[in-house]
Coordinates of C-alpha atoms in Angstrom, one line a residue:
X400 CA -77.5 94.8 189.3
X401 CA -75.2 94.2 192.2
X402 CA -71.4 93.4 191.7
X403 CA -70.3 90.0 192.6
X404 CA -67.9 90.0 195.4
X405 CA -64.6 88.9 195.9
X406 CA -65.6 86.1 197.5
X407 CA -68.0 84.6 195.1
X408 CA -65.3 85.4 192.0
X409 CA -63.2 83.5 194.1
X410 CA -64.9 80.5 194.7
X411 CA -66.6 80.8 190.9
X412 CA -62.3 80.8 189.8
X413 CA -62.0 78.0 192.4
X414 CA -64.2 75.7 191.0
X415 CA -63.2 76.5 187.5
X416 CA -60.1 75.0 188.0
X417 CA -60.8 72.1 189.8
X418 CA -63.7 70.5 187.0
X419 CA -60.2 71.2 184.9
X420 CA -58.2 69.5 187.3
X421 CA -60.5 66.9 187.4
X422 CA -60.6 66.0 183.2
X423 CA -56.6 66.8 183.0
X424 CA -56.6 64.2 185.8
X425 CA -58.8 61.6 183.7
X426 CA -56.3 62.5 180.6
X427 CA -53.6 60.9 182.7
X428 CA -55.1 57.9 183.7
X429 CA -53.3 54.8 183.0
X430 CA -53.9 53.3 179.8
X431 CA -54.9 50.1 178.5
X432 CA -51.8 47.7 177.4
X433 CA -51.5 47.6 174.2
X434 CA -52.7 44.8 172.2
X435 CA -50.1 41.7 172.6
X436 CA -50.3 41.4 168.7
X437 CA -49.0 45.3 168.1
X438 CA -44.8 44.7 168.3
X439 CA -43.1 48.1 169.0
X440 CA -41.5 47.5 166.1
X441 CA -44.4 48.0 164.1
X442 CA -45.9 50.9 166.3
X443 CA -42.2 52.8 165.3
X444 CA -43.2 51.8 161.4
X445 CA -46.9 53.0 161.4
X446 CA -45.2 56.7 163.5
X447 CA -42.5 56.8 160.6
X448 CA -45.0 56.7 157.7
X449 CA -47.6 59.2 159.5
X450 CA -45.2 62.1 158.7
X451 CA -43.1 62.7 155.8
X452 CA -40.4 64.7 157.7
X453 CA -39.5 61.5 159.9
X454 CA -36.3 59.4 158.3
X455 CA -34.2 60.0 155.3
X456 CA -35.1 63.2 153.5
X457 CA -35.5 60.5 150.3
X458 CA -38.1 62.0 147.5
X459 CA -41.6 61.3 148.5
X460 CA -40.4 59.4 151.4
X461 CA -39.4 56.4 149.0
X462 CA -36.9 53.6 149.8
X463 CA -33.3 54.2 150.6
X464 CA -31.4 52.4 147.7
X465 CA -28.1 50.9 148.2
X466 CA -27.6 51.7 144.6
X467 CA -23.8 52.2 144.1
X468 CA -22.4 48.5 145.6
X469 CA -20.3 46.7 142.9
X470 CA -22.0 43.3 141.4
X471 CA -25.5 41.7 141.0
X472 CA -27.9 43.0 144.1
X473 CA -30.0 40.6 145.8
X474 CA -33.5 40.1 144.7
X475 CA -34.9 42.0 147.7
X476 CA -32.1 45.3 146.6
X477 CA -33.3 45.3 143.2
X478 CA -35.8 48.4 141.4
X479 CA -37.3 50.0 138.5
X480 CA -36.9 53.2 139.0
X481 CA -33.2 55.0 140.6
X482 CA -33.7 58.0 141.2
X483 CA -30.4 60.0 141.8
X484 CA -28.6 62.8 143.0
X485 CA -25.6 64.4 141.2
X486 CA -24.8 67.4 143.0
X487 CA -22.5 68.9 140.4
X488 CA -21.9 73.1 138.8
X489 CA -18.5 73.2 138.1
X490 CA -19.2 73.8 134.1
X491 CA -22.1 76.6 135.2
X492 CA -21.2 79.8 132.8
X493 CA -24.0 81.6 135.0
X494 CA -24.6 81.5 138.5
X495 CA -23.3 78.4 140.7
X496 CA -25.1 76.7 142.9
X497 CA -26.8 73.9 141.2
X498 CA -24.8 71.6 143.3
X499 CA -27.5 72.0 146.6
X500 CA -31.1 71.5 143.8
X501 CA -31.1 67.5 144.8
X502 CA -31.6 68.5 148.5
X503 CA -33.6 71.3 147.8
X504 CA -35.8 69.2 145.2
X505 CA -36.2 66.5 147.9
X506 CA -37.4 68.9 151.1
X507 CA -39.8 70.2 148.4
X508 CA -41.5 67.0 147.6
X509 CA -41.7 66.4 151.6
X510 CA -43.8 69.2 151.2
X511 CA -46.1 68.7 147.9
X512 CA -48.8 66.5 147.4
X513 CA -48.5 63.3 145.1
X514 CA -51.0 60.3 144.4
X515 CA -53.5 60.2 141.7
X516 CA -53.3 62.7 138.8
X517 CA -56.9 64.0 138.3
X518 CA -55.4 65.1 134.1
X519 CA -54.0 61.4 133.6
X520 CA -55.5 59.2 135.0
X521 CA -52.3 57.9 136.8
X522 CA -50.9 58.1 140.4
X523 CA -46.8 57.5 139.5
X524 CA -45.8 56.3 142.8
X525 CA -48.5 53.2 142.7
X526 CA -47.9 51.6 139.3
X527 CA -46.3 48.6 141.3
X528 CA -42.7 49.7 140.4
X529 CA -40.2 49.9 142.5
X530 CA -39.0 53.0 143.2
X531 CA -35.4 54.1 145.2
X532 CA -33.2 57.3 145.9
X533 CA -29.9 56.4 145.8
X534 CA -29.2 59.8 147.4
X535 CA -26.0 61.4 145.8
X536 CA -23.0 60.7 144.2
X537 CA -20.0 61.5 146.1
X538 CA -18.0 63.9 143.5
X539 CA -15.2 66.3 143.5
X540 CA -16.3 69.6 143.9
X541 CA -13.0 71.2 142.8
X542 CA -11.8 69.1 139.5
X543 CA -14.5 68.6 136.8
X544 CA -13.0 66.0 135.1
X545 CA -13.1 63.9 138.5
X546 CA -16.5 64.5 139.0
X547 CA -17.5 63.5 135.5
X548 CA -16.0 60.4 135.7
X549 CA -17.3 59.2 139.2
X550 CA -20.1 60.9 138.2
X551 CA -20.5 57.9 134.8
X552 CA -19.1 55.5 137.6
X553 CA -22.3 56.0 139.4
X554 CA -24.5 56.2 136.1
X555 CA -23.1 53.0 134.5
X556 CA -23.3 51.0 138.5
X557 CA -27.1 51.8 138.7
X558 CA -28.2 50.8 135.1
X559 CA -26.3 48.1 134.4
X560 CA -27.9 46.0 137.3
X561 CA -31.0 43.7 136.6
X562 CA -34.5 45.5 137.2
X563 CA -36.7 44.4 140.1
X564 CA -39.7 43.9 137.7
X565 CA -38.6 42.9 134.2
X566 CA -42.3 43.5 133.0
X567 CA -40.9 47.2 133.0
X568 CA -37.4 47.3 131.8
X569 CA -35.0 44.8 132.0
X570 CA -32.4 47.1 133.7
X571 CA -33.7 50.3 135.9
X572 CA -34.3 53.5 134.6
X573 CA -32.3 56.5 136.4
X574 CA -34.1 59.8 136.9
X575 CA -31.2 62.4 137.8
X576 CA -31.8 65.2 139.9
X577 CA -29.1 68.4 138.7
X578 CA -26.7 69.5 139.8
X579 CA -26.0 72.0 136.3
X580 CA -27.2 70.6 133.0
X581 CA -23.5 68.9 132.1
X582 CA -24.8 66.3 134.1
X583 CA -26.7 65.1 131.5
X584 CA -23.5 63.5 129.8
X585 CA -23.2 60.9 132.5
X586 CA -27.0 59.8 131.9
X587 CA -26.7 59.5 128.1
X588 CA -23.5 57.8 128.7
X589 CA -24.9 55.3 131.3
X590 CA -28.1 55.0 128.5
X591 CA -26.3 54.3 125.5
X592 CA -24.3 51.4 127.0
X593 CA -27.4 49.6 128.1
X594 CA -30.6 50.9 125.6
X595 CA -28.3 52.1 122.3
X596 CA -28.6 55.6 121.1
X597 CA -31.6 57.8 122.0
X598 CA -33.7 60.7 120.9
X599 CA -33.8 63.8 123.1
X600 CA -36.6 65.6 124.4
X601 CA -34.7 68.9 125.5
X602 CA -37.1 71.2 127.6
X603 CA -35.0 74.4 128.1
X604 CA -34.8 78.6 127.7
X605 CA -31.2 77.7 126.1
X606 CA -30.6 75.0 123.1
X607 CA -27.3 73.5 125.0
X608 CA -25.5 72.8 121.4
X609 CA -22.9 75.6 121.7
X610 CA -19.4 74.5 120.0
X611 CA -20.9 72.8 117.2
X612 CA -18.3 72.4 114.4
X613 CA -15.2 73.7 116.5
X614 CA -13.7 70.2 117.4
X615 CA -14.0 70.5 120.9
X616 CA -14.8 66.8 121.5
X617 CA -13.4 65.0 125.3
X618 CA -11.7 69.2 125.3
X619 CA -13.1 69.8 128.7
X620 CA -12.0 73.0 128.8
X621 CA -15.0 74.1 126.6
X622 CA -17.5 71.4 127.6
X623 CA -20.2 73.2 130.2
X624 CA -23.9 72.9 130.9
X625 CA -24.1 75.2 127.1
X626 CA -22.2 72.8 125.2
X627 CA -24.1 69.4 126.6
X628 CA -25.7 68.3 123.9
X629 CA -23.4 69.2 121.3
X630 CA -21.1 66.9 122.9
X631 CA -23.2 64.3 123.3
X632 CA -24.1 64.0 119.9
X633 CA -20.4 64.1 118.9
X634 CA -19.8 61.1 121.7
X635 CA -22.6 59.2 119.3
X636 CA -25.1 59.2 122.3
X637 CA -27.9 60.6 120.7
X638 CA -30.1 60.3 117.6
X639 CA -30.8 62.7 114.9
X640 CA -34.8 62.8 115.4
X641 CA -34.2 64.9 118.9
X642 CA -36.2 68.1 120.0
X643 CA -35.5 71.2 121.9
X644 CA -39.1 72.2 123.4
X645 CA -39.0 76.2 125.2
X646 CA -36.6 77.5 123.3
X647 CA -36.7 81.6 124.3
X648 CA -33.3 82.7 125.5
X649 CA -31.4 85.1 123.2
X650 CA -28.4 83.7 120.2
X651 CA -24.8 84.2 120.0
X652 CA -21.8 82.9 119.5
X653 CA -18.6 83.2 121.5
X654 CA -16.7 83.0 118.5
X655 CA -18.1 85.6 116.6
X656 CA -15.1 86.2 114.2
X657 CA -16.6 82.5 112.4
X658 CA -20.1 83.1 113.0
X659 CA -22.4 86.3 114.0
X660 CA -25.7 85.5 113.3
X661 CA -28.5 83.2 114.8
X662 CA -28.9 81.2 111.7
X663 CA -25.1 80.2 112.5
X664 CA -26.5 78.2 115.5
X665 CA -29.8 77.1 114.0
X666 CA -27.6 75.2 111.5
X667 CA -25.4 73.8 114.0
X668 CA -28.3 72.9 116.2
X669 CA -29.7 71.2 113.1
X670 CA -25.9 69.4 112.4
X671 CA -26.5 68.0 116.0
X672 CA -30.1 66.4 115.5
X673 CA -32.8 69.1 117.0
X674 CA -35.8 70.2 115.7
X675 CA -36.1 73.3 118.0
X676 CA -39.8 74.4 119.5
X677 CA -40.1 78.1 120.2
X678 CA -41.5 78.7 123.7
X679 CA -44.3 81.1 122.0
X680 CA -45.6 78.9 119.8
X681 CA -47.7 77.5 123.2
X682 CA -49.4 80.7 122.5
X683 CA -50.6 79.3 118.9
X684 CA -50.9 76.0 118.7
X685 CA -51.5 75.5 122.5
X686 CA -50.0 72.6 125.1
X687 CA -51.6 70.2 123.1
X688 CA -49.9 71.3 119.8
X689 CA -46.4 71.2 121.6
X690 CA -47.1 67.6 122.6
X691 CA -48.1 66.6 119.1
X692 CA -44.9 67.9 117.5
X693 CA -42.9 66.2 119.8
X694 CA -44.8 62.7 119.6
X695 CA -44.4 63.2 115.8
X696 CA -40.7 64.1 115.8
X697 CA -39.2 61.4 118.4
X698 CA -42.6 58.7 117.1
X699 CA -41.4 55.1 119.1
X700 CA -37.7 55.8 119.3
X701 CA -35.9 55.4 123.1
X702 CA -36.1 58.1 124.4
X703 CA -33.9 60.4 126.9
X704 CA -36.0 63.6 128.9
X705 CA -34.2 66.3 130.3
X706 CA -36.1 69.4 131.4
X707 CA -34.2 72.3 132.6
X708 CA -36.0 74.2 134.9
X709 CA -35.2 78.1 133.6
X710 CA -37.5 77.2 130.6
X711 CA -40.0 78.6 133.5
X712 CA -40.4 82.2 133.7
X713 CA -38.6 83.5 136.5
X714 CA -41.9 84.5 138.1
X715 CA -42.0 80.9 138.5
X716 CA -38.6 79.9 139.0
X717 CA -36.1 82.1 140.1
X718 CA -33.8 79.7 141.7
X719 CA -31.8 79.2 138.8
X720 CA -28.6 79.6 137.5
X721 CA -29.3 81.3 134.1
X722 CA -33.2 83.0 134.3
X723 CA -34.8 84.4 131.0
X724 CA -38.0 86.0 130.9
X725 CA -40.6 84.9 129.2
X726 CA -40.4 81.6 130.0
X727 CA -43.7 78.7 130.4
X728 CA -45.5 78.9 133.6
X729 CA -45.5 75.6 135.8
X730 CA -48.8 74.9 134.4
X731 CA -48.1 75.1 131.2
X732 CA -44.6 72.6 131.4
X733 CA -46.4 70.2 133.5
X734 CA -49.2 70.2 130.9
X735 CA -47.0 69.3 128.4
X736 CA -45.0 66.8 130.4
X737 CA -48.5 65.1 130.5
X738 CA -48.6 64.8 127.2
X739 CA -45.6 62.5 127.1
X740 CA -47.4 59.7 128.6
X741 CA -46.2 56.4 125.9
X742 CA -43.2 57.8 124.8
X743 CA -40.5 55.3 125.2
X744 CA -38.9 57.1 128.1
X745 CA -35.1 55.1 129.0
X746 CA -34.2 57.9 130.8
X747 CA -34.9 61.4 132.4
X748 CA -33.8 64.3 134.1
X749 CA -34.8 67.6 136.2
X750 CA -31.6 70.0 136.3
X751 CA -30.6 73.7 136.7
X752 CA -31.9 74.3 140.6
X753 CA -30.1 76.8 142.5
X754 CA -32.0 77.2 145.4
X755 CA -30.2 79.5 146.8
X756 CA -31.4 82.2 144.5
X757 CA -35.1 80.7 144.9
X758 CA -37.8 83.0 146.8
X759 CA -38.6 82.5 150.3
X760 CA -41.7 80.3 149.3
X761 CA -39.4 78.0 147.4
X762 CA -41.1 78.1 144.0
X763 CA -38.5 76.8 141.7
X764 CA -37.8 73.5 144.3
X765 CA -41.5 73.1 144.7
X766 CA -42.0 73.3 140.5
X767 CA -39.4 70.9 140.2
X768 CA -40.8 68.3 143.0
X769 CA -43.6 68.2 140.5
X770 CA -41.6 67.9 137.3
X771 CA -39.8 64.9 139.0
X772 CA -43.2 63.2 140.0
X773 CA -44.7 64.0 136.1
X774 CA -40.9 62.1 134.8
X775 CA -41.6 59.2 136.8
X776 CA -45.0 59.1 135.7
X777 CA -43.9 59.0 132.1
X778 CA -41.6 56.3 132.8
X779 CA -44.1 54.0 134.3
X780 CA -46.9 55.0 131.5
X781 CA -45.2 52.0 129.6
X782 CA -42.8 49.7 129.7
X783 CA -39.2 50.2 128.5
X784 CA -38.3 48.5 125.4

């Protein structure tokens, strides 16, 4: 065989580039006009929906709600479903941090996947509701006593206003994005003025009733994300028919000259409402047994949601203030949050991310897109009554 030549490689390289020459040359024709009926305004619309990194980092790319304006929205303002931001960890007793999970729970969900869930039946963000993020509440990040009270401002301004589709609720329902479990106080506050009191369905490593019987009610020196619901059931917020679900995390007491043992704290717990789940009894009576317990406990009461996310195992979420191992796998909490589907949900939140202890792949903010998407699904599963 004889070797090509320069001259032939040449004129072989030659013509290569000209047949690519010629179709880049085609590429760059002039284009047709566009059609007369296509307004830029809507091309810009239809090239902000192809992606969900364009715009407002809201969750799932929903509306932008002008949530916190004093007095009666307009029609067009109006929603169902506020979801909202309270960037607070001033009462954390473990690591901070909390006080970045609403931005780190929203860049997840512009990464995850939502629309119709293949175990429900349901696709939460097409149940005709309308859905906002009111983004965060503006709080002081050096006085807690500041922050919890422009952090019930905020609370009370969202659910006091009339709902966009009374068929649902007659006021909106707020889903709060933590910020350290004390947050809760605001929503329970904000619920009780409009819906009454409500049972809790507490899904946690930790039973968040420290303090019980040591007076410590409006003392905010000793309220913090452990003493939550202990204080919430002092305030009168919350019904005696609540239930911790994923209990795992070790007993004590910080005043162990009045009480040393675990039962001390069961008893309190009790004093407070709870019925407490174990995390291991998923082990013997299954998801499906966790569910039933809790339908039978909180039965058609209002109910209030709050899932802390260090009930996961740390292998799951280890962007957290407080980890515990042991703890539910994603699948198994989101299996359960399934379950809830008819409860008579006024109220919910997803607290306890600190995503700056998460791992690279952002696990904990990713598990906690998902628990937002299975609250509002709840919600929406029925109406509010």
């Amino acid at each position: 065989m004889q070797t090509p030549s320069y001259v032939s490689l040449l004129a072989w390289t030659l013509g290569v580039l000209a047949s690519q020459l010629l179709v880049a040359g085609r590429s760059i024709a002039p284009r047709q006009a566009p059609d007369s009926n296509t307004t830029a305004a809507a091309r810009v619309k239809a090239t902000e929906l192809s992606s969900p990194f364009n715009g407002l980092t809201t969750f799932n790319s929903v509306d932008y709600g002008k949530c916190f304006r004093i007095g009666t929205p307009a029609v067009t303002d109006r929603y169902d479903i506020a979801i909202l931001g309270a960037p607070n960890d001033l009462t954390v007793t473990g690591r901070p941090g909390a006080r970045f999970g609403p931005g780190a729970i929203r860049a997840a969900a512009s990464e995850s996947d939502f629309g119709y869930n293949i175990f429900t039946g349901r696709d939460a963000f097409s149940q005709g509701a309308k859905i906002v993020d009111c983004g965060d509440v503006s709080l002081s990040w050096t006085d807690k006593q500041e922050a919890f009270r422009l952090l019930d401002q905020a609370h009370q301004r969202v659910s006091e206003k009339p709902a966009a589709n009374t068929s649902w609720s007659q006021h909106p329902r707020i889903l709060t994005l933590g910020g350290d479990h004390a947050t809760t106080i605001s929503a329970l506050r904000s619920v009780h003025r409009v819906w009454g009191k409500v049972a809790v369905i507490h899904i946690d490593t930790h039973l968040d009733t420290g303090g019980s019987g040591r007076g410590l009610l409006l003392n905010y020196k000793d309220f913090d994300h452990g003493t939550v619901l202990h204080f919430a059931h002092e305030e009168g917020l919350t019904s005696d028919s609540s239930i911790h679900a994923g209990i795992h995390a070790a007993f004590g007491s910080a005043n162990v000259t009045r009480r040393k043992c675990l039962a001390g704290d069961f008893e309190d717990d009790k004093r407070d409402g709870y019925e407490v789940i174990a995390n291991r009894e998923i082990d013997k009576i299954g998801a499906s047994g966790i569910v039933e317990k809790v339908h039978k406990r909180v039965g058609q009461n209002r109910v209030y949601l709050s899932v802390d996310i260090d009930v996961l195992d740390p292998a799951y979420a280890p962007g957290t203030g407080t980890p515990v191992v042991g703890g539910w796998t994603s699948r198994e909490l989101l299996t359960v949050l399934n379950g809830l589907n008819g409860l008579n949900v006024v109220g919910a939140d997803i607290v306890e991310v600190s995503p700056a202890y998460d791992s690279p792949g952002k696990t904990t903010a990713l598990a906690a897109a998902q628990v937002v998407a299975a609250l509002i699904e709840i919600m929406l599963a029925r109406p509010a009554i």
